Amino acid sequence: MSHTMTIDGQQAQAASSVAVVNPATEGEAGRAPSCSPAQLEAAVAAAKRAQVSWRRDEEARRAALRNAAELVQARIAQIATTLTLEQGKPLAHATGEVSGAAAQLKATAEMKLPYEITRDDAKAKIEIVYRPYGVVAAITPWNFPILIAMSKIAPALLAGNTVVIKPSPFTPLSTLELVSTMSAALPPGVLNAVSGDNALGAQLTAHPDVRKISFTGSVATGMRVAEVAARDLKRTTLELGGNDPAIVLDDVDPAAIAPQLFWSAFMNSGQICTAVKRVYVPEKLFEPLAHAISSVASQIKVGDGMDPATQLGPINNAMQLERVISLVEDAKKHGATIHTGGARLDRKGYFFAPTILSGIGDDVAIVAEEQFGPVLPLLPYKTIDEALERANATLYGLGASVWGKDRERARGVAQEIDAGTVWINQHLALTPHAPFAGCKHSGIGEASGRWGLASFLQKHVINQRHV
Ligand code: NAD
């Protein structure tokens, strides 16, 4: 039996379905319907119809989102299990992801919608009344399917848009469950989920009734989405890849920062857009840091996410595993020193040993490109200016971090890094108190908090002259 899509409030099968692979066993995690062109048409049409009344009643929207949050809350265990089976992450992390999404939905239901009066005097009143775009296409990747889905669905719906979401073909099942759960609290058509391959994403983004695209995925796909959107001047938010540098300053204790630095790179088996993907370390600290972080890496329990002892799960899919293997083999050919790991685990499933390597230049692919896997290159530097130049010598600009005891100095270095977010003595700390945005090729537009909400609203000016 296949999972079901949600179209116009109904649970829908399709004429055909595809197997979703469990990356820990290479068996089947479940089956996802392959949405037909007619079903996609029906989903967008339903969203367009539903938006007419959905946008009019803010209090009804808030009430519906509160109810939807309770329904998700009640299903955390079920959705998290599905997420682990199709994505691979440890069940405790999957549970954290789904409960985080439920909490985000609950909090979003109470967010203030922007409204401004910029002039109000005897002659005129000027109001900036923000209004929704209409139908939003939400397209998500496979690394955090539920959290990223909710970061789009919740603000888009509060803003008065309706949504058609298309999850990654590698992890569609948990999103289908999330949407069918939420839709019980929402009017038909307000939130639709369709599943299928990349071509379905392309059809959805090209649909003339879609007025806003919220896309999270790779830079290459993001560019394709932007091209399609440009032909119809659809608004887009693009959250794309990263190659985050961590710059370690010479006043740190390597042993003290090693565990946190390790998890900043390896959480979710390195499959995080803002994971640390390369570490610049002062020459004099290189040996102790390499030793400390390798000893953390070598003690990690890698395994099936359903095993409570597992700390890191498999790589999500065979294609990504192959990419990580080829990047590591290429680094070896360029003379890399493998401090720990370096190969696929000799067992069924897409497991790769947590790997620390060094001894290569910044031009080697594992450093220059986004590895998106459990591999971390360490790169010694002589001067801080050199480290900054190398950290910035990329078209990515998502996150970065600086690790140092002297706060002023660390802040000074942070200011010089080209990235949407620079953390100091931490990484991955996303928060609704700050916008999450990439610079350069890492994205266009913002997610998170009031900035994320604003990305689903357009400015509507009412300029009244008193007569
Ligand atoms: P991807 O670009 O291959 O796919 C993302 C989504 O786009 C999938 O649902 C896919 O089916 C769909 N898609 C593919 N081709 C399409 C097209 N032509 N038109 C419309 N949709 C299309 O990315 P992925 O491999 O699933 O995810 C990994 C990437 O996502 C990494 O680069 C990672 O850094 C990035 N990412 C970024 C963020 C962020 O917030 N900046 C968060 C998570 C992941």
Short mmCIF file of C-alpha atoms and ligand atoms in Angstrom, two decimals:
data_model
loop_
_atom_site.label_atom_id
_atom_site.label_comp_id
_atom_site.label_asym_id
_atom_site.label_seq_id
_atom_site.Cartn_x
_atom_site.Cartn_y
_atom_site.Cartn_z
CA MET A 1 0.00 0.00 0.00
CA SER A 2 1.35 3.35 -0.97
CA HIS A 3 1.28 6.50 1.14
CA THR A 4 -1.27 9.06 -0.06
CA MET A 5 -0.97 12.56 -1.41
CA THR A 6 -3.27 15.32 -0.14
CA ILE A 7 -5.18 17.06 -2.95
CA ASP A 8 -8.12 19.35 -2.21
CA GLY A 9 -8.53 17.86 1.25
CA GLN A 10 -8.73 14.29 -0.06
CA GLN A 11 -6.20 11.49 0.37
CA ALA A 12 -5.14 10.46 -3.14
CA GLN A 13 -3.32 7.44 -4.54
CA ALA A 14 -1.87 7.60 -8.06
CA ALA A 15 -1.93 5.19 -11.00
CA SER A 16 1.63 4.19 -10.11
CA SER A 17 3.91 4.39 -7.12
CA VAL A 18 7.65 4.09 -6.47
CA ALA A 19 9.61 2.43 -3.68
CA VAL A 20 11.39 4.70 -1.22
CA VAL A 21 14.66 3.14 -0.08
CA ASN A 22 15.59 2.76 3.58
CA PRO A 23 19.27 3.84 3.49
CA ALA A 24 20.15 1.76 6.56
CA THR A 25 18.98 -1.54 5.04
CA GLU A 26 18.66 -0.81 1.28
CA GLY A 27 15.19 -2.36 1.65
CA GLU A 28 11.89 -0.54 1.11
CA ALA A 29 10.82 2.17 3.59
CA GLY A 30 7.43 2.50 1.88
CA ARG A 31 5.89 3.52 -1.43
CA ALA A 32 5.14 7.02 -2.71
CA PRO A 33 2.53 7.83 -5.37
CA SER A 34 3.80 9.24 -8.68
CA CYS A 35 1.61 12.30 -9.12
CA SER A 36 0.07 12.52 -12.61
CA PRO A 37 -0.10 15.81 -14.55
CA ALA A 38 -3.89 15.83 -13.96
CA GLN A 39 -3.39 15.41 -10.21
CA LEU A 40 -0.86 18.24 -10.13
CA GLU A 41 -3.34 20.39 -12.02
CA ALA A 42 -6.04 19.47 -9.49
CA ALA A 43 -3.76 20.34 -6.55
CA VAL A 44 -2.87 23.79 -7.92
CA ALA A 45 -6.50 24.48 -8.88
CA ALA A 46 -7.67 23.49 -5.40
CA ALA A 47 -5.06 25.76 -3.82
CA LYS A 48 -6.14 28.64 -6.05
CA ARG A 49 -9.84 28.16 -5.17
CA ALA A 50 -9.17 27.79 -1.46
CA GLN A 51 -7.03 30.91 -1.29
CA VAL A 52 -9.97 33.24 -2.00
CA SER A 53 -11.54 32.70 1.41
CA TRP A 54 -8.40 31.56 3.30
CA ARG A 55 -6.76 34.96 2.87
CA ARG A 56 -9.76 36.89 4.18
CA ASP A 57 -10.02 35.69 7.79
CA GLU A 58 -6.84 36.00 9.82
CA GLU A 59 -8.40 34.72 13.05
CA ALA A 60 -9.75 31.61 11.29
CA ARG A 61 -6.26 30.96 9.92
CA ARG A 62 -4.71 31.23 13.36
CA ALA A 63 -7.31 28.89 14.86
CA ALA A 64 -6.79 26.33 12.09
CA LEU A 65 -2.99 26.44 12.49
CA ARG A 66 -3.31 25.96 16.26
CA ASN A 67 -5.48 22.89 15.67
CA ALA A 68 -3.10 21.57 13.03
CA ALA A 69 -0.21 21.95 15.50
CA GLU A 70 -2.08 19.81 18.04
CA LEU A 71 -2.69 17.12 15.43
CA VAL A 72 1.00 17.06 14.49
CA GLN A 73 1.97 17.00 18.15
CA ALA A 74 -0.15 13.88 18.64
CA ARG A 75 1.57 12.13 15.71
CA ILE A 76 5.21 12.96 16.45
CA ALA A 77 6.23 9.36 17.12
CA GLN A 78 4.65 8.03 13.93
CA ILE A 79 6.03 10.72 11.61
CA ALA A 80 9.47 10.51 13.24
CA THR A 81 9.62 6.75 12.68
CA THR A 82 8.79 7.22 9.00
CA LEU A 83 11.42 9.96 8.80
CA THR A 84 14.12 7.67 10.22
CA LEU A 85 13.13 4.81 7.92
CA GLU A 86 13.38 6.93 4.76
CA GLN A 87 16.07 9.47 5.73
CA GLY A 88 18.34 7.40 7.98
CA LYS A 89 18.88 9.81 10.90
CA PRO A 90 18.75 8.44 14.47
CA LEU A 91 15.20 8.19 15.77
CA ALA A 92 15.95 10.62 18.62
CA HIS A 93 17.01 13.24 16.04
CA ALA A 94 13.98 12.52 13.85
CA THR A 95 11.77 12.95 16.91
CA GLY A 96 13.49 16.25 17.64
CA GLU A 97 12.92 17.36 14.05
CA VAL A 98 9.19 16.57 14.06
CA SER A 99 8.58 18.00 17.52
CA GLY A 100 10.53 21.10 16.48
CA ALA A 101 8.25 21.43 13.46
CA ALA A 102 5.13 21.08 15.64
CA ALA A 103 6.50 23.77 17.96
CA GLN A 104 7.24 26.03 14.99
CA LEU A 105 3.69 25.64 13.72
CA LYS A 106 2.29 26.47 17.15
CA ALA A 107 4.52 29.52 17.51
CA THR A 108 3.82 30.74 13.96
CA ALA A 109 0.07 30.71 14.65
CA GLU A 110 0.70 33.51 17.19
CA MET A 111 3.05 35.64 15.07
CA LYS A 112 2.14 39.22 14.36
CA LEU A 113 1.51 40.06 10.71
CA PRO A 114 3.34 43.20 9.59
CA TYR A 115 1.36 46.40 9.11
CA GLU A 116 2.70 49.94 9.02
CA ILE A 117 1.32 53.45 8.92
CA THR A 118 3.96 55.69 7.41
CA ARG A 119 1.93 58.90 7.34
CA ASP A 120 -1.19 59.90 9.20
CA ASP A 121 -2.00 63.60 9.32
CA ALA A 122 -4.64 66.12 8.34
CA LYS A 123 -3.94 65.60 4.65
CA ALA A 124 -3.33 61.90 4.18
CA LYS A 125 -3.03 58.43 5.62
CA ILE A 126 -0.58 55.96 4.13
CA GLU A 127 -0.80 52.32 5.17
CA ILE A 128 1.44 49.44 4.16
CA VAL A 129 -0.90 46.48 4.30
CA TYR A 130 1.00 43.29 3.57
CA ARG A 131 -0.85 40.71 1.50
CA PRO A 132 -0.22 37.13 0.37
CA TYR A 133 1.00 36.12 -3.09
CA GLY A 134 -1.60 33.42 -3.77
CA VAL A 135 -0.52 29.85 -4.44
CA VAL A 136 2.93 28.97 -3.07
CA ALA A 137 4.97 26.08 -4.46
CA ALA A 138 7.16 24.61 -1.71
CA ILE A 139 9.99 22.35 -2.82
CA THR A 140 12.14 20.57 -0.27
CA PRO A 141 15.34 18.47 -0.08
CA TRP A 142 16.02 15.18 1.71
CA ASN A 143 18.19 16.22 4.63
CA PHE A 144 15.59 17.81 6.96
CA PRO A 145 12.34 17.07 5.13
CA ILE A 146 10.00 17.96 7.98
CA LEU A 147 11.73 20.97 9.47
CA ILE A 148 12.24 22.57 6.06
CA ALA A 149 8.67 21.74 4.99
CA MET A 150 7.32 23.42 8.11
CA SER A 151 9.56 26.47 7.71
CA LYS A 152 7.68 27.07 4.46
CA ILE A 153 4.15 25.78 5.22
CA ALA A 154 3.56 27.56 8.53
CA PRO A 155 4.50 31.14 7.54
CA ALA A 156 3.03 30.77 4.03
CA LEU A 157 -0.34 29.74 5.46
CA LEU A 158 -0.40 32.33 8.25
CA ALA A 159 0.30 34.98 5.63
CA GLY A 160 -2.85 33.89 3.77
CA ASN A 161 -1.30 31.95 0.90
CA THR A 162 -2.23 28.39 0.08
CA VAL A 163 0.44 25.76 -0.57
CA VAL A 164 1.32 22.87 -2.83
CA ILE A 165 4.36 21.07 -1.45
CA LYS A 166 6.58 18.65 -3.34
CA PRO A 167 9.06 16.79 -1.15
CA SER A 168 12.28 15.15 -2.35
CA PRO A 169 11.79 11.79 -4.08
CA PHE A 170 14.26 10.35 -1.53
CA THR A 171 12.15 11.34 1.49
CA PRO A 172 8.52 11.94 0.48
CA LEU A 173 6.76 9.71 3.00
CA SER A 174 7.14 11.72 6.21
CA THR A 175 6.00 14.89 4.39
CA LEU A 176 2.94 13.09 3.00
CA GLU A 177 2.10 12.02 6.57
CA LEU A 178 2.71 15.52 7.93
CA VAL A 179 0.41 17.11 5.36
CA SER A 180 -2.36 14.53 5.67
CA THR A 181 -2.20 15.07 9.47
CA MET A 182 -2.39 18.86 9.18
CA SER A 183 -5.03 18.89 6.49
CA ALA A 184 -7.62 17.46 8.90
CA ALA A 185 -7.56 20.88 10.58
CA LEU A 186 -7.55 22.98 7.40
CA PRO A 187 -10.16 23.81 4.75
CA PRO A 188 -9.83 21.63 1.61
CA GLY A 189 -7.22 22.89 -0.86
CA VAL A 190 -5.36 25.10 1.61
CA LEU A 191 -2.47 22.64 1.95
CA ASN A 192 -1.75 20.04 -0.74
CA ALA A 193 1.12 17.55 -1.04
CA VAL A 194 2.16 15.84 -4.25
CA SER A 195 4.98 13.33 -4.66
CA GLY A 196 7.10 12.49 -7.67
CA ASP A 197 10.47 12.90 -9.27
CA ASN A 198 12.43 16.04 -10.20
CA ALA A 199 10.28 16.57 -13.30
CA LEU A 200 7.24 17.06 -11.05
CA GLY A 201 9.13 19.87 -9.29
CA ALA A 202 9.81 21.47 -12.66
CA GLN A 203 6.12 21.20 -13.65
CA LEU A 204 5.01 22.71 -10.37
CA THR A 205 7.41 25.66 -10.57
CA ALA A 206 6.36 26.35 -14.17
CA HIS A 207 2.62 26.35 -13.38
CA PRO A 208 1.12 29.77 -14.22
CA ASP A 209 -1.10 29.79 -11.12
CA VAL A 210 1.88 29.45 -8.80
CA ARG A 211 2.87 32.97 -7.82
CA LYS A 212 5.63 32.30 -5.29
CA ILE A 213 8.23 29.55 -5.15
CA SER A 214 9.94 28.68 -1.90
CA PHE A 215 12.75 26.33 -2.81
CA THR A 216 15.40 24.63 -0.71
CA GLY A 217 17.98 22.44 -2.42
CA SER A 218 21.20 22.54 -4.37
CA VAL A 219 22.67 25.56 -6.18
CA ALA A 220 22.33 23.83 -9.56
CA THR A 221 18.60 23.16 -9.12
CA GLY A 222 18.08 26.59 -7.57
CA MET A 223 19.45 28.18 -10.74
CA ARG A 224 17.03 26.12 -12.84
CA VAL A 225 14.13 27.18 -10.64
CA ALA A 226 15.19 30.83 -10.94
CA GLU A 227 15.26 30.56 -14.74
CA VAL A 228 11.77 29.10 -14.87
CA ALA A 229 10.48 31.67 -12.38
CA ALA A 230 11.99 34.53 -14.39
CA ARG A 231 9.93 33.66 -17.45
CA ASP A 232 6.76 34.41 -15.49
CA LEU A 233 8.25 36.83 -12.92
CA LYS A 234 7.22 34.54 -10.09
CA ARG A 235 8.65 35.58 -6.74
CA THR A 236 11.23 33.18 -5.37
CA THR A 237 13.02 32.40 -2.17
CA LEU A 238 16.01 30.14 -2.79
CA GLU A 239 17.81 28.46 0.10
CA LEU A 240 20.74 26.69 -1.46
CA GLY A 241 23.95 24.91 -0.66
CA GLY A 242 26.89 25.95 1.46
CA ASN A 243 30.57 25.24 2.02
CA ASP A 244 30.84 26.70 5.50
CA PRO A 245 34.34 27.46 6.79
CA ALA A 246 35.23 27.31 10.47
CA ILE A 247 38.21 29.51 11.37
CA VAL A 248 39.97 28.42 14.54
CA LEU A 249 41.99 31.17 16.23
CA ASP A 250 45.28 30.51 18.01
CA ASP A 251 44.00 31.15 21.56
CA VAL A 252 41.68 28.13 21.78
CA ASP A 253 42.24 24.86 23.59
CA PRO A 254 41.92 22.28 20.76
CA ALA A 255 40.76 19.49 23.05
CA ALA A 256 38.06 21.73 24.52
CA ILE A 257 36.54 22.74 21.15
CA ALA A 258 36.96 19.38 19.39
CA PRO A 259 33.64 17.74 20.40
CA GLN A 260 31.53 20.76 19.45
CA LEU A 261 33.45 21.34 16.25
CA PHE A 262 33.00 17.67 15.38
CA TRP A 263 29.21 17.78 15.84
CA SER A 264 28.99 21.06 13.92
CA ALA A 265 30.37 19.18 10.93
CA PHE A 266 28.94 15.68 11.37
CA MET A 267 25.41 16.13 12.72
CA ASN A 268 22.95 14.42 10.34
CA SER A 269 26.03 12.67 8.89
CA GLY A 270 27.24 15.99 7.50
CA GLN A 271 24.11 16.40 5.38
CA ILE A 272 23.30 19.92 6.51
CA CYS A 273 23.45 23.01 4.33
CA THR A 274 25.17 24.93 7.13
CA ALA A 275 27.39 22.18 8.53
CA VAL A 276 31.05 23.05 8.97
CA LYS A 277 32.56 21.77 5.73
CA ARG A 278 36.23 22.87 6.06
CA VAL A 279 38.29 23.93 9.07
CA TYR A 280 41.07 26.53 8.93
CA VAL A 281 43.42 25.91 11.82
CA PRO A 282 46.61 27.79 12.84
CA GLU A 283 49.72 25.75 12.00
CA LYS A 284 50.81 25.60 15.64
CA LEU A 285 47.45 24.04 16.70
CA PHE A 286 47.17 21.69 13.75
CA GLU A 287 48.56 18.52 15.37
CA PRO A 288 46.63 18.78 18.67
CA LEU A 289 43.36 19.66 16.89
CA ALA A 290 43.72 16.89 14.32
CA HIS A 291 44.36 14.44 17.16
CA ALA A 292 41.47 15.66 19.35
CA ILE A 293 38.82 15.75 16.60
CA SER A 294 39.93 12.43 15.11
CA SER A 295 39.63 10.77 18.47
CA VAL A 296 36.04 12.06 18.81
CA ALA A 297 35.26 10.85 15.25
CA SER A 298 36.70 7.37 15.78
CA GLN A 299 34.50 6.73 18.82
CA ILE A 300 31.19 7.54 17.14
CA LYS A 301 28.65 4.73 16.82
CA VAL A 302 27.46 4.68 13.21
CA GLY A 303 24.42 2.51 12.49
CA ASP A 304 20.73 2.10 11.74
CA GLY A 305 18.78 5.09 13.06
CA MET A 306 16.25 2.71 14.63
CA ASP A 307 18.96 1.39 16.98
CA PRO A 308 18.91 3.62 20.10
CA ALA A 309 22.71 3.35 20.41
CA THR A 310 23.26 4.94 16.99
CA GLN A 311 24.83 8.42 16.97
CA LEU A 312 25.17 8.85 13.20
CA GLY A 313 23.01 7.19 10.55
CA PRO A 314 23.82 6.35 6.94
CA ILE A 315 24.16 8.73 4.03
CA ASN A 316 20.64 9.20 2.67
CA ASN A 317 20.94 7.78 -0.82
CA ALA A 318 23.18 5.75 -3.12
CA MET A 319 23.95 8.72 -5.37
CA GLN A 320 25.15 10.84 -2.47
CA LEU A 321 27.17 7.92 -1.05
CA GLU A 322 28.88 7.54 -4.43
CA ARG A 323 29.66 11.25 -4.46
CA VAL A 324 31.23 11.14 -0.99
CA ILE A 325 33.27 8.05 -1.94
CA SER A 326 34.53 9.72 -5.12
CA LEU A 327 35.44 12.96 -3.29
CA VAL A 328 37.45 11.03 -0.69
CA GLU A 329 39.17 8.88 -3.34
CA ASP A 330 40.03 12.04 -5.26
CA ALA A 331 41.48 13.60 -2.07
CA LYS A 332 43.59 10.45 -1.55
CA LYS A 333 44.90 10.76 -5.12
CA HIS A 334 45.91 14.33 -4.28
CA GLY A 335 47.96 13.01 -1.35
CA ALA A 336 45.51 13.46 1.55
CA THR A 337 46.38 12.11 4.97
CA ILE A 338 43.41 10.17 6.36
CA HIS A 339 43.43 10.65 10.16
CA THR A 340 40.41 8.44 10.72
CA GLY A 341 37.72 6.78 8.55
CA GLY A 342 38.19 7.15 4.81
CA ALA A 343 35.94 4.42 3.47
CA ARG A 344 32.47 2.94 3.23
CA LEU A 345 31.57 0.58 6.07
CA ASP A 346 31.63 -3.09 5.17
CA ARG A 347 27.93 -3.77 5.76
CA LYS A 348 24.60 -3.35 4.03
CA GLY A 349 23.31 0.23 3.95
CA TYR A 350 24.83 3.50 2.77
CA PHE A 351 27.24 3.84 5.69
CA PHE A 352 30.47 5.82 5.48
CA ALA A 353 32.93 6.08 8.37
CA PRO A 354 33.27 9.58 9.90
CA THR A 355 36.38 10.85 8.17
CA ILE A 356 38.95 13.49 9.10
CA LEU A 357 41.56 14.29 6.48
CA SER A 358 44.27 16.86 5.75
CA GLY A 359 47.31 17.49 3.56
CA ILE A 360 45.50 18.85 0.49
CA GLY A 361 45.13 22.27 -1.07
CA ASP A 362 41.94 24.33 -1.20
CA ASP A 363 41.60 23.54 -4.90
CA VAL A 364 40.93 19.83 -4.28
CA ALA A 365 37.22 19.06 -4.75
CA ILE A 366 36.54 17.93 -1.16
CA VAL A 367 37.53 21.45 -0.04
CA ALA A 368 36.33 23.50 -3.00
CA GLU A 369 32.89 21.85 -3.31
CA GLU A 370 30.06 21.01 -0.94
CA GLN A 371 30.74 17.42 0.23
CA PHE A 372 27.40 17.01 2.09
CA GLY A 373 28.60 13.94 3.93
CA PRO A 374 30.56 12.73 7.00
CA VAL A 375 33.98 13.99 5.87
CA LEU A 376 35.88 17.00 7.17
CA PRO A 377 39.11 18.50 5.75
CA LEU A 378 41.50 20.30 8.12
CA LEU A 379 43.46 23.14 6.50
CA PRO A 380 46.44 24.73 8.31
CA TYR A 381 47.06 28.47 7.92
CA LYS A 382 49.88 30.88 8.81
CA THR A 383 48.16 34.27 9.21
CA ILE A 384 44.59 35.26 9.87
CA ASP A 385 44.50 37.35 6.68
CA GLU A 386 45.43 34.25 4.73
CA ALA A 387 42.71 32.22 6.48
CA LEU A 388 40.11 34.88 5.69
CA GLU A 389 41.11 35.09 2.07
CA ARG A 390 40.86 31.32 1.68
CA ALA A 391 37.57 31.10 3.60
CA ASN A 392 36.06 33.73 1.30
CA ALA A 393 37.44 32.32 -1.95
CA THR A 394 34.22 30.52 -2.87
CA LEU A 395 30.89 31.30 -4.47
CA TYR A 396 29.13 29.84 -1.45
CA GLY A 397 28.17 32.14 1.40
CA LEU A 398 25.73 30.41 3.73
CA GLY A 399 27.27 30.09 7.21
CA ALA A 400 30.68 30.28 8.85
CA SER A 401 32.15 30.23 12.32
CA VAL A 402 35.05 31.63 14.29
CA TRP A 403 36.41 29.79 17.32
CA GLY A 404 38.41 31.87 19.79
CA LYS A 405 38.62 33.00 23.44
CA ASP A 406 39.19 36.69 22.80
CA ARG A 407 35.66 37.88 22.01
CA GLU A 408 36.60 41.16 20.36
CA ARG A 409 39.14 39.52 18.14
CA ALA A 410 36.75 36.72 17.17
CA ARG A 411 34.09 39.30 16.34
CA GLY A 412 36.54 41.25 14.20
CA VAL A 413 37.30 38.13 12.18
CA ALA A 414 33.58 37.25 11.94
CA GLN A 415 32.87 40.61 10.38
CA GLU A 416 35.26 39.87 7.51
CA ILE A 417 33.64 36.60 6.39
CA ASP A 418 31.26 36.61 3.42
CA ALA A 419 28.35 34.59 4.79
CA GLY A 420 24.70 35.07 5.70
CA THR A 421 25.44 34.01 9.28
CA VAL A 422 28.71 33.89 11.19
CA TRP A 423 28.64 32.10 14.52
CA ILE A 424 31.26 32.55 17.22
CA ASN A 425 32.25 29.48 19.27
CA GLN A 426 29.30 27.56 17.83
CA HIS A 427 27.80 26.62 14.47
CA LEU A 428 24.35 25.43 13.32
CA ALA A 429 22.60 27.56 15.95
CA LEU A 430 19.54 28.56 13.91
CA THR A 431 17.01 30.70 15.71
CA PRO A 432 13.73 32.52 15.01
CA HIS A 433 15.47 35.63 16.39
CA ALA A 434 17.53 36.01 13.23
CA PRO A 435 16.98 35.72 9.48
CA PHE A 436 18.54 32.70 7.82
CA ALA A 437 19.87 33.76 4.46
CA GLY A 438 22.70 32.91 2.17
CA CYS A 439 24.84 35.36 0.25
CA LYS A 440 26.44 34.78 -3.17
CA HIS A 441 25.33 31.42 -4.62
CA SER A 442 23.92 30.19 -1.31
CA GLY A 443 20.57 31.80 -1.86
CA ILE A 444 18.18 34.66 -2.44
CA GLY A 445 15.76 35.81 0.22
CA GLU A 446 15.36 34.88 3.84
CA ALA A 447 13.82 32.25 6.07
CA SER A 448 13.09 32.10 9.80
CA GLY A 449 11.21 34.34 12.22
CA ARG A 450 9.53 37.52 11.05
CA TRP A 451 11.84 37.65 8.03
CA GLY A 452 10.64 34.24 6.87
CA LEU A 453 7.03 35.33 7.33
CA ALA A 454 7.69 38.52 5.34
CA SER A 455 9.00 36.41 2.45
CA PHE A 456 5.44 35.13 1.93
CA LEU A 457 3.93 38.63 1.88
CA GLN A 458 4.01 41.44 -0.63
CA LYS A 459 3.68 45.10 0.20
CA HIS A 460 0.31 46.61 -0.60
CA VAL A 461 0.07 50.38 -0.18
CA ILE A 462 -3.19 52.14 0.60
CA ASN A 463 -2.55 55.84 0.15
CA GLN A 464 -5.56 57.90 1.16
CA ARG A 465 -5.93 61.64 0.58
CA HIS A 466 -8.48 63.16 2.94
CA VAL A 467 -11.12 65.21 1.14
P1 NAD B 1 18.19 19.05 -5.11
O1 NAD B 1 18.42 20.42 -5.62
O2 NAD B 1 18.67 17.90 -5.89
O3 NAD B 1 16.63 18.79 -4.90
C1 NAD B 1 15.83 19.62 -4.07
C2 NAD B 1 14.38 19.49 -4.49
O4 NAD B 1 14.22 20.04 -5.81
C3 NAD B 1 13.86 18.05 -4.60
O5 NAD B 1 12.53 18.03 -4.12
C4 NAD B 1 13.90 17.78 -6.09
O6 NAD B 1 13.00 16.79 -6.52
C5 NAD B 1 13.50 19.15 -6.63
N1 NAD B 1 13.89 19.41 -8.01
C6 NAD B 1 14.89 18.83 -8.73
N2 NAD B 1 14.96 19.37 -9.97
C7 NAD B 1 14.00 20.33 -10.02
C8 NAD B 1 13.61 21.27 -11.02
N3 NAD B 1 14.22 21.33 -12.19
N4 NAD B 1 12.61 22.12 -10.72
C9 NAD B 1 12.02 22.11 -9.51
N5 NAD B 1 12.33 21.23 -8.53
C10 NAD B 1 13.32 20.35 -8.78
O7 NAD B 1 18.80 19.06 -3.64
P2 NAD B 1 18.94 17.83 -2.62
O8 NAD B 1 20.05 16.94 -3.10
O9 NAD B 1 17.60 17.24 -2.37
O10 NAD B 1 19.37 18.58 -1.29
C11 NAD B 1 20.67 18.84 -0.94
C12 NAD B 1 21.04 20.29 -1.21
O11 NAD B 1 20.14 21.16 -0.54
C13 NAD B 1 22.41 20.65 -0.69
O12 NAD B 1 23.08 21.45 -1.64
C14 NAD B 1 22.11 21.46 0.55
O13 NAD B 1 23.14 22.35 0.93
C15 NAD B 1 20.86 22.16 0.16
N6 NAD B 1 20.13 22.63 1.33
C16 NAD B 1 20.04 23.98 1.58
C17 NAD B 1 19.39 24.43 2.72
C18 NAD B 1 19.28 25.91 3.05
O14 NAD B 1 18.44 26.26 3.85
N7 NAD B 1 20.10 26.77 2.46
C19 NAD B 1 18.81 23.52 3.59
C20 NAD B 1 18.91 22.17 3.30
C21 NAD B 1 19.56 21.74 2.17
#
